[in-house]
């Protein structure tokens, strides 16, 4: 059900997320490749000898289905990795810290807005106040003061309780954190800001548009295209048909 364009997009996506892409090659009895199928990188184990020479590939799915592949039955495209290991290192793995920080900061803002940006406060209860009354007040606070529908409601206490604010909200700081982590993430992927719709102040003209598009194509797209094309050309032209004079 896939066409070659979808297959190639899947290869690049797997490289960006997992650092490795695996494509199954089905061979006919005449020794020619007749079909290509995407393989889930999270289910593939590379089998190699003590010298690092690949002997085959093993796949085990979440439903415990197994498959064994010969080296010529899988096209393995690998991102660069330190130490020339069998597996590649993806930009997502390299940027895992700013990505995680961005996710937590986004979740923090989501919950803050969901609760109506509540006051960060502490309550000094009278020492004689029963615990049941404290819990009752906490429940009332959740119902009457938290959530966007309760914005502006009066904050009330009785019985001598004292409420004080711990500090101002940090929403502006959290937004700044999101932007800084966003810039780290797109830098790890090699994507100029204008390519993902980020308008940079003061860079109207030469700083965006054509120049960033050229940088993106040469520095980011080009190397990925080369390693993908090299692997597929070697497997499907040289190994299958013995063609050695392509350009």
Coordinates of C-alpha atoms in Angstrom, one line a residue:
X1 CA 0.0 0.0 0.0
X2 CA 3.0 2.3 0.2
X3 CA 4.6 4.0 -2.8
X4 CA 8.3 4.8 -3.0
X5 CA 7.9 8.4 -1.8
X6 CA 6.2 7.2 1.4
X7 CA 8.8 4.6 1.9
X8 CA 11.6 7.1 1.6
X9 CA 9.9 9.6 3.9
X10 CA 9.6 6.7 6.4
X11 CA 13.3 6.0 6.1
X12 CA 14.2 9.6 6.8
X13 CA 11.7 9.8 9.7
X14 CA 13.2 6.6 11.3
X15 CA 16.7 8.1 11.0
X16 CA 15.6 11.3 12.7
X17 CA 13.9 9.6 15.6
X18 CA 15.7 6.3 16.1
X19 CA 19.0 6.7 14.2
X20 CA 18.4 3.6 12.1
X21 CA 16.2 2.6 9.3
X22 CA 15.5 -1.0 8.2
X23 CA 13.8 -1.9 4.9
X24 CA 13.1 -5.5 3.9
X25 CA 14.0 -6.6 0.4
X26 CA 12.0 -9.4 -1.1
X27 CA 14.0 -11.4 -3.7
X28 CA 12.5 -13.5 -6.6
X29 CA 13.8 -17.0 -7.4
X30 CA 15.6 -15.3 -10.3
X31 CA 17.7 -13.4 -7.9
X32 CA 16.1 -10.0 -8.5
X33 CA 14.5 -7.6 -5.9
X34 CA 10.7 -7.5 -6.4
X35 CA 9.4 -5.6 -3.3
X36 CA 10.4 -3.3 -0.5
X37 CA 8.8 -3.2 3.0
X38 CA 9.4 -0.9 5.9
X39 CA 10.5 -2.6 9.2
X40 CA 10.0 -1.2 12.7
X41 CA 13.4 -0.2 14.0
X42 CA 12.3 -0.8 17.6
X43 CA 11.8 -4.5 16.8
X44 CA 15.1 -5.2 15.0
X45 CA 18.3 -6.7 16.4
X46 CA 21.4 -6.6 14.3
X47 CA 23.4 -9.9 14.4
X48 CA 27.1 -9.7 14.0
X49 CA 30.3 -11.7 14.6
X50 CA 33.2 -10.7 16.9
X51 CA 34.6 -8.5 14.1
X52 CA 31.5 -6.5 13.6
X53 CA 30.6 -8.2 10.3
X54 CA 26.8 -8.4 10.0
X55 CA 25.5 -11.9 9.8
X56 CA 21.8 -11.1 9.6
X57 CA 18.9 -9.4 11.3
X58 CA 16.3 -10.6 13.9
X59 CA 12.9 -9.2 14.4
X60 CA 10.6 -9.8 17.3
X61 CA 7.3 -7.8 17.5
X62 CA 5.3 -6.9 20.6
X63 CA 3.0 -9.9 19.8
X64 CA 6.1 -12.2 20.0
X65 CA 6.1 -12.8 16.3
X66 CA 9.7 -13.5 15.0
X67 CA 11.5 -13.2 11.7
X68 CA 15.1 -13.8 10.6
X69 CA 16.6 -12.0 7.7
X70 CA 19.8 -12.5 5.7
X71 CA 22.1 -9.5 5.3
X72 CA 20.9 -9.0 1.7
X73 CA 17.3 -9.1 2.7
X74 CA 17.5 -5.8 4.8
X75 CA 18.7 -2.4 3.7
X76 CA 20.1 -0.8 6.9
X77 CA 20.6 2.9 6.8
X78 CA 22.5 4.2 9.9
X79 CA 23.1 7.6 11.3
X80 CA 26.6 8.6 12.4
X81 CA 27.5 7.3 15.8
X82 CA 30.6 7.6 18.1
X83 CA 32.8 4.5 17.9
X84 CA 31.3 3.2 14.7
X85 CA 28.9 1.0 16.5
X86 CA 26.2 -1.2 14.8
X87 CA 23.5 1.3 15.6
X88 CA 23.2 4.9 14.8
X89 CA 22.6 7.9 17.0
X90 CA 19.6 10.1 16.0
X91 CA 19.2 13.9 16.4
X92 CA 16.3 13.0 18.8
X93 CA 18.7 11.1 21.1
X94 CA 21.2 14.0 21.0
X95 CA 18.4 16.5 21.9
X96 CA 16.7 14.4 24.5
X97 CA 17.4 16.9 27.3
X98 CA 15.9 20.0 25.7
X99 CA 13.0 17.9 24.3
X100 CA 12.2 16.6 27.8
X101 CA 12.5 20.1 29.3
X102 CA 10.2 21.5 26.6
X103 CA 7.6 18.8 27.2
X104 CA 7.6 19.4 31.0
X105 CA 7.4 23.2 30.5
X106 CA 4.5 22.8 28.1
X107 CA 2.7 20.5 30.6
X108 CA 3.3 23.0 33.4
X109 CA 1.8 25.8 31.3
X110 CA -1.1 23.6 30.3
X111 CA -2.0 22.8 33.9
X112 CA -1.5 26.4 35.0
X113 CA -3.9 27.7 32.4
X114 CA -6.3 24.8 33.0
X115 CA -6.5 25.8 36.7
X116 CA -6.9 29.5 35.9
X117 CA -3.3 30.5 36.9
X118 CA -4.0 30.0 40.7
X119 CA -2.4 31.9 43.5
X120 CA 0.7 30.3 45.0
X121 CA -0.1 30.7 48.6
X122 CA 0.4 29.2 52.0
X123 CA -2.2 29.1 54.8
X124 CA -1.4 29.5 58.5
X125 CA -4.2 27.6 60.3
X126 CA -5.2 28.3 63.9
X127 CA -3.7 25.6 66.1
X128 CA -7.1 24.7 67.5
X129 CA -8.7 24.2 64.1
X130 CA -9.8 20.5 63.6
X131 CA -8.3 18.6 60.7
X132 CA -11.7 18.0 59.2
X133 CA -12.2 21.7 58.9
X134 CA -8.9 22.1 57.1
X135 CA -9.9 19.4 54.6
X136 CA -13.2 21.0 54.1
X137 CA -11.5 24.4 53.3
X138 CA -9.2 22.7 50.8
X139 CA -12.1 21.1 49.0
X140 CA -13.9 24.4 48.9
X141 CA -10.8 26.1 47.5
X142 CA -10.6 23.6 44.7
X143 CA -14.2 24.1 43.8
X144 CA -14.5 27.8 44.2
X145 CA -11.1 29.1 43.2
X146 CA -9.4 26.7 40.7
X147 CA -10.2 26.5 37.0
X148 CA -10.8 29.2 34.4
X149 CA -14.5 29.5 35.4
X150 CA -13.6 30.7 38.9
X151 CA -11.2 33.5 37.8
X152 CA -12.0 36.5 39.9
X153 CA -13.8 34.7 42.7
X154 CA -13.2 36.1 46.1
X155 CA -10.7 34.2 48.3
X156 CA -12.3 33.8 51.8
X157 CA -11.2 32.4 55.1
X158 CA -12.7 32.3 58.6
X159 CA -11.7 31.2 62.0
X160 CA -8.4 33.1 62.2
X161 CA -6.7 31.5 59.2
X162 CA -4.1 33.7 57.5
X163 CA -3.3 33.3 53.7
X164 CA -0.2 34.8 52.2
X165 CA 1.2 34.8 48.7
X166 CA 4.4 32.8 48.2
X167 CA 5.4 34.6 45.0
X168 CA 4.3 35.9 41.6
X169 CA 3.5 33.4 38.8
X170 CA 6.4 32.4 36.5
X171 CA 4.4 32.2 33.2
X172 CA 6.7 34.6 31.3
X173 CA 9.8 32.7 32.5
X174 CA 8.2 29.4 31.4
X175 CA 7.4 30.9 28.0
X176 CA 11.0 32.0 27.7
X177 CA 12.2 28.5 28.7
X178 CA 10.0 27.0 25.9
X179 CA 11.5 29.3 23.3
X180 CA 15.1 28.6 24.4
X181 CA 14.5 24.8 24.4
X182 CA 12.8 25.1 21.0
X183 CA 15.9 26.8 19.6
X184 CA 18.1 24.1 21.0
X185 CA 15.9 21.4 19.5
X186 CA 15.8 22.8 16.0
X187 CA 19.5 23.4 16.1
X188 CA 20.0 19.7 17.0
X189 CA 17.9 18.7 13.9
X190 CA 19.8 21.3 11.7
X191 CA 16.6 23.2 10.9
X192 CA 16.9 27.0 10.4
X193 CA 14.1 28.9 12.2
X194 CA 12.3 30.2 9.1
X195 CA 11.8 26.6 7.9
X196 CA 9.5 25.8 10.8
X197 CA 7.7 29.1 10.8
X198 CA 9.7 31.0 13.4
X199 CA 10.0 34.7 12.5
X200 CA 13.2 36.2 13.9
X201 CA 13.1 39.8 14.8
X202 CA 15.7 41.9 12.9
X203 CA 16.3 39.2 10.3
X204 CA 13.8 40.4 7.7
X205 CA 15.4 39.9 4.3
X206 CA 18.8 38.2 4.1
X207 CA 18.5 36.4 7.5
X208 CA 15.5 34.3 6.5
X209 CA 13.9 32.8 3.4
X210 CA 16.4 32.1 0.5
X211 CA 19.6 32.0 2.6
X212 CA 18.2 29.7 5.3
X213 CA 16.6 27.5 2.7
X214 CA 19.9 27.0 0.9
X215 CA 21.7 26.3 4.2
X216 CA 19.0 23.8 5.1
X217 CA 19.3 21.9 1.8
X218 CA 23.1 21.9 1.8
X219 CA 23.9 21.2 5.5
X220 CA 20.9 19.1 6.6
X221 CA 19.1 17.5 3.7
X222 CA 22.2 16.8 1.6
X223 CA 24.0 14.5 4.0
X224 CA 20.8 12.5 4.7
X225 CA 20.1 12.1 1.0
X226 CA 23.6 10.9 0.4
X227 CA 23.6 8.1 3.0
X228 CA 20.1 6.9 2.0
X229 CA 20.9 6.9 -1.7
X230 CA 24.2 5.2 -1.2
X231 CA 22.6 2.3 0.8
X232 CA 19.8 1.8 -1.6
X233 CA 22.0 2.1 -4.7
X234 CA 24.5 -0.4 -3.4
X235 CA 21.8 -2.9 -2.4
X236 CA 19.4 -2.6 -5.4
X237 CA 21.9 -1.9 -8.2
X238 CA 25.3 -3.3 -7.3
X239 CA 24.3 -6.4 -5.4
X240 CA 21.2 -7.2 -7.4
X241 CA 22.3 -6.4 -11.0
X242 CA 26.0 -5.8 -10.7
X243 CA 25.8 -2.3 -12.0
X244 CA 28.9 -0.4 -10.9
X245 CA 29.0 2.7 -13.3
X246 CA 26.1 4.8 -12.0
X247 CA 26.3 8.4 -11.0

